[in-house]
XYZ file of C-alpha atoms in Angstrom:
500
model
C -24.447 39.048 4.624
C -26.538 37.653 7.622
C -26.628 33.726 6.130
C -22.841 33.820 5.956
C -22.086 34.801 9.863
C -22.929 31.920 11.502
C -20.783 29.606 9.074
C -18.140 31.868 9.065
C -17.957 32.169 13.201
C -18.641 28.494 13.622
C -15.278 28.495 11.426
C -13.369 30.603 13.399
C -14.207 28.572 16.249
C -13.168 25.131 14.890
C -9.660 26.838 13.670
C -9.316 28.764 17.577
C -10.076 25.297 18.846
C -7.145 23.859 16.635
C -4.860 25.706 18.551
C -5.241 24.826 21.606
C -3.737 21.282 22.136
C -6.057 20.492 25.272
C -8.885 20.466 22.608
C -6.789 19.210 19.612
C -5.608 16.162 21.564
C -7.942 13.030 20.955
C -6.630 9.953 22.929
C -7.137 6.932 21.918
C -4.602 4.881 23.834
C -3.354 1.519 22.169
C -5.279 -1.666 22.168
C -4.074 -4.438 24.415
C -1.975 -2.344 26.679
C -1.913 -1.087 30.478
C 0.146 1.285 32.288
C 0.330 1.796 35.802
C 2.250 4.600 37.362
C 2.661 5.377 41.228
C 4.399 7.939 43.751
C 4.706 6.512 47.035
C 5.917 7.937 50.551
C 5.330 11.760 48.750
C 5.633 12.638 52.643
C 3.489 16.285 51.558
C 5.586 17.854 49.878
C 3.031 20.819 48.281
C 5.101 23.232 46.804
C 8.035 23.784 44.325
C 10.854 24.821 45.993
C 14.562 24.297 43.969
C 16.397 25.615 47.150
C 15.109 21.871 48.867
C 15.256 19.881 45.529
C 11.398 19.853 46.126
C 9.557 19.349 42.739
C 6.124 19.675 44.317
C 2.578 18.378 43.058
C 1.873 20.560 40.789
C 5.037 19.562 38.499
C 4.634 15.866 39.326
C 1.022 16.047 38.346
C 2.250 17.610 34.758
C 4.931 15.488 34.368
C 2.275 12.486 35.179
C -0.050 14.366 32.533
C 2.761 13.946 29.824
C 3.264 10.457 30.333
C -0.522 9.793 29.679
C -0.895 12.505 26.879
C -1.227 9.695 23.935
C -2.185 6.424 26.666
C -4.527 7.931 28.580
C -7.276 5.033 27.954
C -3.972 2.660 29.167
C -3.057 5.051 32.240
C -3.729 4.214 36.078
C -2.029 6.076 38.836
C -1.473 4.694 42.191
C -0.037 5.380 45.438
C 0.937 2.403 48.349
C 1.382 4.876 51.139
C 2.654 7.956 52.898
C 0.542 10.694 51.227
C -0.115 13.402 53.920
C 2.414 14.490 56.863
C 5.977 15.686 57.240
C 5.674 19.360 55.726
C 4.593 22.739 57.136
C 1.734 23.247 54.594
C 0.543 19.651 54.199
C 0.479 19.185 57.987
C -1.627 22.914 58.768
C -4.918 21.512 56.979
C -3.759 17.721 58.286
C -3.638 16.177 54.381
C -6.832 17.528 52.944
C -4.790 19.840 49.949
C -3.206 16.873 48.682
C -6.417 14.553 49.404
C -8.126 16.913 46.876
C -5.055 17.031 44.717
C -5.104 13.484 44.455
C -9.029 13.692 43.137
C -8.064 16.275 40.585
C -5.011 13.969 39.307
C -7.492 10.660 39.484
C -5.316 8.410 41.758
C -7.513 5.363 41.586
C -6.359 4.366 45.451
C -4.180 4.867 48.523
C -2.835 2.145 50.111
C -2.695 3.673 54.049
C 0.864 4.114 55.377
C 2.202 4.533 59.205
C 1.994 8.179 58.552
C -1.944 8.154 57.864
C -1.976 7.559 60.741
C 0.036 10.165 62.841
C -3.398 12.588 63.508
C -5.166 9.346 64.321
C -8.121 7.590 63.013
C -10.788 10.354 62.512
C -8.280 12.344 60.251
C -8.083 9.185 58.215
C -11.993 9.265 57.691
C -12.204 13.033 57.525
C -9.988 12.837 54.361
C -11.232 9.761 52.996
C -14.959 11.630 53.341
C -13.709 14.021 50.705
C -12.413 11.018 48.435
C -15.080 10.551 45.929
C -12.667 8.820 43.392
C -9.697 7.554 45.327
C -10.397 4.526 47.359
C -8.497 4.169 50.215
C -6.998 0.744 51.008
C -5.890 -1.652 53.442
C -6.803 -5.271 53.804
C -4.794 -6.315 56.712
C -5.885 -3.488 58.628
C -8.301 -5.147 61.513
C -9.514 -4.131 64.601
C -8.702 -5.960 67.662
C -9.950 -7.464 70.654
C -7.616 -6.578 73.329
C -9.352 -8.726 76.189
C -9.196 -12.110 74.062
C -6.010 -10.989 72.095
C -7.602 -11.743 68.586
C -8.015 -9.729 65.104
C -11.797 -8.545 64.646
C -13.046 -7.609 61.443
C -11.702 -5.726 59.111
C -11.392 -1.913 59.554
C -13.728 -1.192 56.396
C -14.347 2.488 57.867
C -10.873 3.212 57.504
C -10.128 1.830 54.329
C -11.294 -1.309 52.045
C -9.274 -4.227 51.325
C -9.419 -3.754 47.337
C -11.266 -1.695 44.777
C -12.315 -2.859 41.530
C -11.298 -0.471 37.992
C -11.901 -0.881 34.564
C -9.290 0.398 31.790
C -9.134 0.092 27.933
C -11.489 -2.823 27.872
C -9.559 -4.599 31.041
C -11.236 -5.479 34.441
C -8.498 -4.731 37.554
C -8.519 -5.137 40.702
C -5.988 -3.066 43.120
C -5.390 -4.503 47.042
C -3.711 -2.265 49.446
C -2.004 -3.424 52.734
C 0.655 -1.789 55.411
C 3.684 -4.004 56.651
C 2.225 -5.878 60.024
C 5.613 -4.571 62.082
C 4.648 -1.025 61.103
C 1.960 -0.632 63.997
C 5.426 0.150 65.884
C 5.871 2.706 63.775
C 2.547 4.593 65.210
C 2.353 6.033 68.302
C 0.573 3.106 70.223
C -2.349 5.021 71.814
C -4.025 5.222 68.254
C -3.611 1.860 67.372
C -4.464 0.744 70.641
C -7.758 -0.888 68.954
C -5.937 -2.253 65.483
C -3.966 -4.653 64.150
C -1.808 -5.120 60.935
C -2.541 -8.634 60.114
C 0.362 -10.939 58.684
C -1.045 -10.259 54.515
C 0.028 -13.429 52.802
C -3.231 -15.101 53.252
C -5.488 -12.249 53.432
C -3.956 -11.084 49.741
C -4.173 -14.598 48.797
C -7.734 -14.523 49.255
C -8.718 -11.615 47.810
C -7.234 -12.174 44.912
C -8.611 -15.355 44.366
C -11.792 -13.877 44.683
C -11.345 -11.317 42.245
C -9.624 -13.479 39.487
C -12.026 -16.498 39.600
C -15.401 -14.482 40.956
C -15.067 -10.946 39.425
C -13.009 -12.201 36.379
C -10.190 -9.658 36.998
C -7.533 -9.519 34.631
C -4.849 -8.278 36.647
C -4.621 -7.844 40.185
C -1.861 -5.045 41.214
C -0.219 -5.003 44.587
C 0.250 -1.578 46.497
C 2.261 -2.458 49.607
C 3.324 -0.026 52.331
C 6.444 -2.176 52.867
C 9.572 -2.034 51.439
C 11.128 -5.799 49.702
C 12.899 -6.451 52.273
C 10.151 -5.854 54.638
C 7.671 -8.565 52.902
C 8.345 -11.991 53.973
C 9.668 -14.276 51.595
C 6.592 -16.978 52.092
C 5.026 -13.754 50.920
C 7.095 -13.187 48.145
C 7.034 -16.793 47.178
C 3.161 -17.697 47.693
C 1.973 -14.563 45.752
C 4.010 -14.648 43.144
C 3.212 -18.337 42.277
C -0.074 -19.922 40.658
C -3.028 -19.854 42.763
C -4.801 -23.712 42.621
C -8.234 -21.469 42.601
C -7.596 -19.293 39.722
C -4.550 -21.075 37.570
C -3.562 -17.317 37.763
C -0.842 -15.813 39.616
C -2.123 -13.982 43.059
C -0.206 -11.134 41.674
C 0.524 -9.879 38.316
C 2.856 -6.391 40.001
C 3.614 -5.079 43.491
C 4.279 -1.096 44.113
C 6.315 -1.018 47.109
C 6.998 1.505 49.865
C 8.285 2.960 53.124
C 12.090 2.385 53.141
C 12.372 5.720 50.486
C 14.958 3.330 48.311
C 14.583 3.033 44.502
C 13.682 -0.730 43.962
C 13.218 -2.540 40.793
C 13.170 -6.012 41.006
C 11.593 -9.425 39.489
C 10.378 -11.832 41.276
C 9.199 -15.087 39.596
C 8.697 -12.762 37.051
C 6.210 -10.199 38.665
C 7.977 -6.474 38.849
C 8.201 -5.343 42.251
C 9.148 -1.464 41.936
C 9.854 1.805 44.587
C 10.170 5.141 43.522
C 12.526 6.594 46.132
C 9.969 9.359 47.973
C 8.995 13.379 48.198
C 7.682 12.744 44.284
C 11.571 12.540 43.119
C 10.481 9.605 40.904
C 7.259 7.220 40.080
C 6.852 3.832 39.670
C 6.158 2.623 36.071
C 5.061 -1.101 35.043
C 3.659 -1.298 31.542
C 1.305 -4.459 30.607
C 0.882 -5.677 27.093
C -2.596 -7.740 27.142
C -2.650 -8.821 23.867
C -1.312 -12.352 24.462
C -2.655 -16.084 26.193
C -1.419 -13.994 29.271
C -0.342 -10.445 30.996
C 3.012 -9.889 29.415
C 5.457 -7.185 31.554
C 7.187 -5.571 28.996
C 8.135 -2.097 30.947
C 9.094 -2.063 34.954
C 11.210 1.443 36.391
C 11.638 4.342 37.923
C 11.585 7.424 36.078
C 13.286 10.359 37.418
C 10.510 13.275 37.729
C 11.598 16.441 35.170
C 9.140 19.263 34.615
C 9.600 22.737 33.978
C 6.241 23.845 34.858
C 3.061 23.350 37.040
C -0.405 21.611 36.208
C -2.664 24.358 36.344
C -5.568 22.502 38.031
C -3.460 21.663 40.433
C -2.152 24.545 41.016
C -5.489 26.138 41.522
C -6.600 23.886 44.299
C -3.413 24.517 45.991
C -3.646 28.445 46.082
C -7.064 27.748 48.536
C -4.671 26.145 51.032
C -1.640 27.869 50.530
C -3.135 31.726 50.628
C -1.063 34.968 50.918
C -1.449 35.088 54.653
C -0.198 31.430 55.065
C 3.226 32.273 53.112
C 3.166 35.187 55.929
C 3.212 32.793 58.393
C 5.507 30.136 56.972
C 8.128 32.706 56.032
C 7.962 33.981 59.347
C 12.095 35.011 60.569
C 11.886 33.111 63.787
C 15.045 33.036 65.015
C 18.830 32.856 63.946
C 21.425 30.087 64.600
C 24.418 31.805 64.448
C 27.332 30.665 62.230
C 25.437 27.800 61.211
C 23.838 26.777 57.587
C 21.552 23.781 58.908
C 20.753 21.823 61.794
C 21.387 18.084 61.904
C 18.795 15.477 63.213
C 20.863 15.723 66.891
C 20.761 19.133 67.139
C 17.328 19.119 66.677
C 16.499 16.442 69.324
C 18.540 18.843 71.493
C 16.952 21.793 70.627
C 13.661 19.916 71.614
C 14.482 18.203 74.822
C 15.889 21.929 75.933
C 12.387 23.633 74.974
C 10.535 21.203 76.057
C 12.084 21.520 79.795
C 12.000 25.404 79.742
C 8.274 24.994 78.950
C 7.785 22.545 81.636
C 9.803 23.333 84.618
C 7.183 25.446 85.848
C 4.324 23.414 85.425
C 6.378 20.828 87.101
C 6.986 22.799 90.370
C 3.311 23.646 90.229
C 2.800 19.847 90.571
C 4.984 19.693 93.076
C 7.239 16.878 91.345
C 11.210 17.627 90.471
C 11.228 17.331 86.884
C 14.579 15.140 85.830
C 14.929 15.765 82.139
C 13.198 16.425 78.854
C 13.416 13.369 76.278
C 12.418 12.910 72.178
C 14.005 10.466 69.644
C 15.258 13.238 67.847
C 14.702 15.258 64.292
C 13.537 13.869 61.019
C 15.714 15.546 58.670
C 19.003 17.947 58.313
C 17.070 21.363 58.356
C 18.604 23.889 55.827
C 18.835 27.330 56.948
C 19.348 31.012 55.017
C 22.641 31.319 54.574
C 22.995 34.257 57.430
C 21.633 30.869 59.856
C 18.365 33.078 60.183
C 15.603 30.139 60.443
C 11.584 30.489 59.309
C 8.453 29.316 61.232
C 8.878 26.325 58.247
C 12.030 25.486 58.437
C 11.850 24.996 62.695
C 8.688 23.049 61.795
C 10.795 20.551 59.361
C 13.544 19.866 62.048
C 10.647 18.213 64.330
C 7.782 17.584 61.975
C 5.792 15.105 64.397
C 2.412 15.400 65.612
C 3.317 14.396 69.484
C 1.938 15.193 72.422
C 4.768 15.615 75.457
C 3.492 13.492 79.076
C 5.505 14.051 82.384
C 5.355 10.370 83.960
C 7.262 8.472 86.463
C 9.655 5.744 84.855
C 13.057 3.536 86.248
C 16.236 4.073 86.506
C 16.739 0.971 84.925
C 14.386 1.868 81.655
C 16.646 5.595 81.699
C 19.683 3.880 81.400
C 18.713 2.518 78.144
C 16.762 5.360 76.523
C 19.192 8.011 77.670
C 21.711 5.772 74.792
C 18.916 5.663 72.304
C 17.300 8.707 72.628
C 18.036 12.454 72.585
C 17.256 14.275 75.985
C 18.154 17.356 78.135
C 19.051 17.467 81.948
C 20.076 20.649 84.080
C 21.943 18.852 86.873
C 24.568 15.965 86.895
C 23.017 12.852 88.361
C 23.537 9.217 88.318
C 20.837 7.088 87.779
C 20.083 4.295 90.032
C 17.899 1.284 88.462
C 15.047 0.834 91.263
C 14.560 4.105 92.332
C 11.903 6.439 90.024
C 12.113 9.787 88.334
C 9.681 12.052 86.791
C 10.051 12.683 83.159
C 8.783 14.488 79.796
C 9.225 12.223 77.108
C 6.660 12.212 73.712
C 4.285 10.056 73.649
C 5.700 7.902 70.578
C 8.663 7.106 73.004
C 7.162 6.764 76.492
C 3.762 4.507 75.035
C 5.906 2.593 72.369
C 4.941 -0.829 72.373
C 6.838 -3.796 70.304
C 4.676 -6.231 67.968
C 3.499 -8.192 71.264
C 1.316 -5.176 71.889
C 3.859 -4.609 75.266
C 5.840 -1.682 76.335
C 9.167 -1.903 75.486
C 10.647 1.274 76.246
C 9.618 2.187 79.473
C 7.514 -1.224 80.812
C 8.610 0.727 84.359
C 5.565 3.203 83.599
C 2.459 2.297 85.060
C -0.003 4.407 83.273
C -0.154 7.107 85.081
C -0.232 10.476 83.062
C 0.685 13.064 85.249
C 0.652 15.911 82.894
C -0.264 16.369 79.040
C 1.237 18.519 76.738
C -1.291 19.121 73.574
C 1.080 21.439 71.203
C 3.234 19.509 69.159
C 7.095 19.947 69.162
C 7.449 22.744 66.399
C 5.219 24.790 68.436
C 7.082 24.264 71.689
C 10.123 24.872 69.970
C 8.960 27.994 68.052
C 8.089 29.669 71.050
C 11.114 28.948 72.800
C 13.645 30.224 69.819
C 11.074 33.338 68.552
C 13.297 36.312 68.706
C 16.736 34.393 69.827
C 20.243 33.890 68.363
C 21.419 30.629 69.219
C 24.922 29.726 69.545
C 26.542 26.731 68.074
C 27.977 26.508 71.989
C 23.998 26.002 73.160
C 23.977 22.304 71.212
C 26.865 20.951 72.794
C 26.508 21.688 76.740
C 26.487 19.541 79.272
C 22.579 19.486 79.894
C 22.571 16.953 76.969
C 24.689 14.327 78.820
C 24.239 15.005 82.019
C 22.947 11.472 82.969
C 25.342 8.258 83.888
């Protein structure tokens, strides 16, 4: 009886195995073809949540996991931007779930967005430390000589300019830039060393080198910039025949940053957005079997999955523990009567915390404190439906990482942000254009600089920080509401137009 065991078990294990279609599944792909997928400006959205419309990673993941269940030899995955900030749980552990998520799900690169940059440069490294198999990208990203007011070299310990792939027998190379007007977009002290380099020529370049010197086969474009955005000598030049190569620059460009759906040929090479917050990814299919790369698939594909990817999911529960859900389902507060609160509420909600926190310090400084300013929320927050409001929701009416700066600015430079900006003021007072006031504005507004590297907001301040403010605006505005009922009457008094 002894002989027979061991076939008879080794049977049982074959048929057990059978079962189980992550063992019966052999992929083979298809000969000849390519398919690209990518989510951009996902903005860290972690967890499910139907209440928000929120699929979360874990059912974007297994939706991406269907789409490569027969093509997996054909299947690359992408992203041109915008992975980390704008949620409570992506923003506590500053990106590094959904870095790791991104290993797990083998995005072959991230093209670096504005918002990679919102906890500054070392965050950037930090997460791209842990990156083993994501590259991160950007090949206009340079640093910059401020004295001489030229581009340096390129910031290689941020990000590289391309990465190099091979796929079902096909040699690709992926570039990653960031729209050059979108160092605006950053608050100015952390780019204070970079540039975004115009990319036509730098792409150009690059993929001339990796068509005629590393024989690439296709070179994909993941741009954190919109259509619009990219100019079109841009569009134009890179979509043409290179006189190097006899290849287009380009063979597809993933787009980004303006959240629209965008689907569009030009000269023939797809350009494609899926939206953002994981509602849909990019698809372009290749068929390689002919003289040249043949499109024969470009489109957005609305994400539907009833379930999770349990890898994912797995990775996530180290971030997102028992005692975190504690916290972010903290009742903080309730706004009475109310179901959400728009973006100019929240601005208002800010500027009035951010004054109550600061009068004090003011007086201790011996300086009379004029008003409280911010450009306002990010979103329409929902509430419960009794208007009671969670640590996470008060976190996604201001999600930005800013520090708050009492300063001295104009009149004149008042005038105009008082129209463009939301703000609070206790007392009635008309502003005169030469004579100075003190101030606590967030650093995005007070530093912001235009693409001439100038102040444009306030080019009254002189550089003189008076006082910092190191918590960020959700905690300034959580302490300030923990325990309250707010009235609707509280958003519209006069404290938030008390200025002419």
């Amino acid at each position: 009886m002894k002989k027979y065991l061991l076939p008879l078990l080794s049977i049982f294990i074959v048929s057990l195995a059978s079962c189980s279609p992550s063992n019966s599944h052999v992929d083979t792909g298809r000969e000849g073809f390519l398919n690209f997928y990518a989510i951009n400006d996902y903005h860290g959205r972690i967890s499910h949540n139907e209440t928000q419309n929120q699929n979360g990673i874990s059912y974007v993941s297994n939706f991406l996991n269907e789409q490569k269940y027969n093509h997996e030899l054909e299947y690359v995955f992408v992203s041109p931007g915008d992975l980390w900030q704008d949620t409570y749980e992506s923003n506590s552990n500053k990106g590094k779930c959904l870095t790791e998520v991104m290993e797990e799900m083998n995005l072959e690169a991230l093209s670096l967005g504005n918002h990679e940059f919102d906890w500054g440069l070392d965050t950037i490294k930090e997460n791209r430390s842990i990156a083993s198999k994501c590259e991160f990208l950007g090949a206009n990203i340079f640093y910059y000589d401020n004295e001489n007011k030229v581009p340096l070299e390129q910031a290689s310990d941020l990000a590289s300019p391309y990465k190099i792939i091979e796929r079902n027998g096909y040699k690709i190379g992926l570039i990653g830039i960031i729209g050059e007007k979108q160092i605006t977009s950053i608050t100015s002290s952390i780019w204070e060393n970079l540039t975004f380099v115009e990319p036509t020529e730098v792409v150009a370049n690059y993929s001339d080198y990796l068509k005629s010197e590393e024989n690439c086969d296709l070179v994909i474009l993941l741009a954190h910039a919109s259509i619009d955005d990219l100019s079109l000598n841009f569009k134009n030049k890179l979509t043409s025949v290179s006189d190097i190569s006899n290849k287009p620059y380009i063979d597809a460009c993933f787009t980004a940053h303006s959240h629209n759906l965008e689907n569009e040929l030009i000269n023939d090479i797809p350009f494609v957005q899926g939206q953002y917050a994981g509602k849909y990814v990019s698809h372009i299919e290749f068929d390689m079997r002919g003289e040249k790369p043949l499109v024969t698939t470009h489109e957005t594909l609305l994400v539907e999955s009833t379930k999770s990817d349990p890898k994912v999911d797995k990775i996530i529960d180290k971030y997102i523990t028992k005692e975190f859900k504690a916290k972010r389902d903290e009742i903080v507060c309730t706004f009475a009567n109310q179901t959400k609160i728009n973006t100019t509420y929240a601005g208002r909600l800010q500027s009035y915390a951010t004054y109550e926190l600061l009068k004090d310090k003011a007086t201790e400084l011996g300086i009379d404190l004029l008003l409280a300013m911010n450009n306002g929320g990010r979103d329409n927050a929902i509430l419960n439906s009794d208007g009671t409001a969670t640590r996470e929701m008060l976190f996604n009416i201001t999600p930005f990482t800013n520090k708050t700066i009492i300063a001295k600015v104009s009149g004149q430079n008042l005038m105009t942000q008082i129209r463009n900006n939301r703000y609070y003021a206790p007392t009635k007072i008309t502003l005169v254009a030469d004579q100075y006031y003190y101030i606590a504005c967030i650093d995005y507004v007070l530093l912001h600089k235009n693409s001439n590297r100038n102040l444009d907001n306030f080019p009254s301040f002189d550089g003189e920080i008076i006082y910092e403010e190191t918590r960020f605006p959700d905690e300034i505005i959580y302490n300030y509401c923990l325990g309250k009922t707010i009235e609707k009457s509280f958003f519209t008094q006069k404290g938030f137009s008390n200025l002419s």
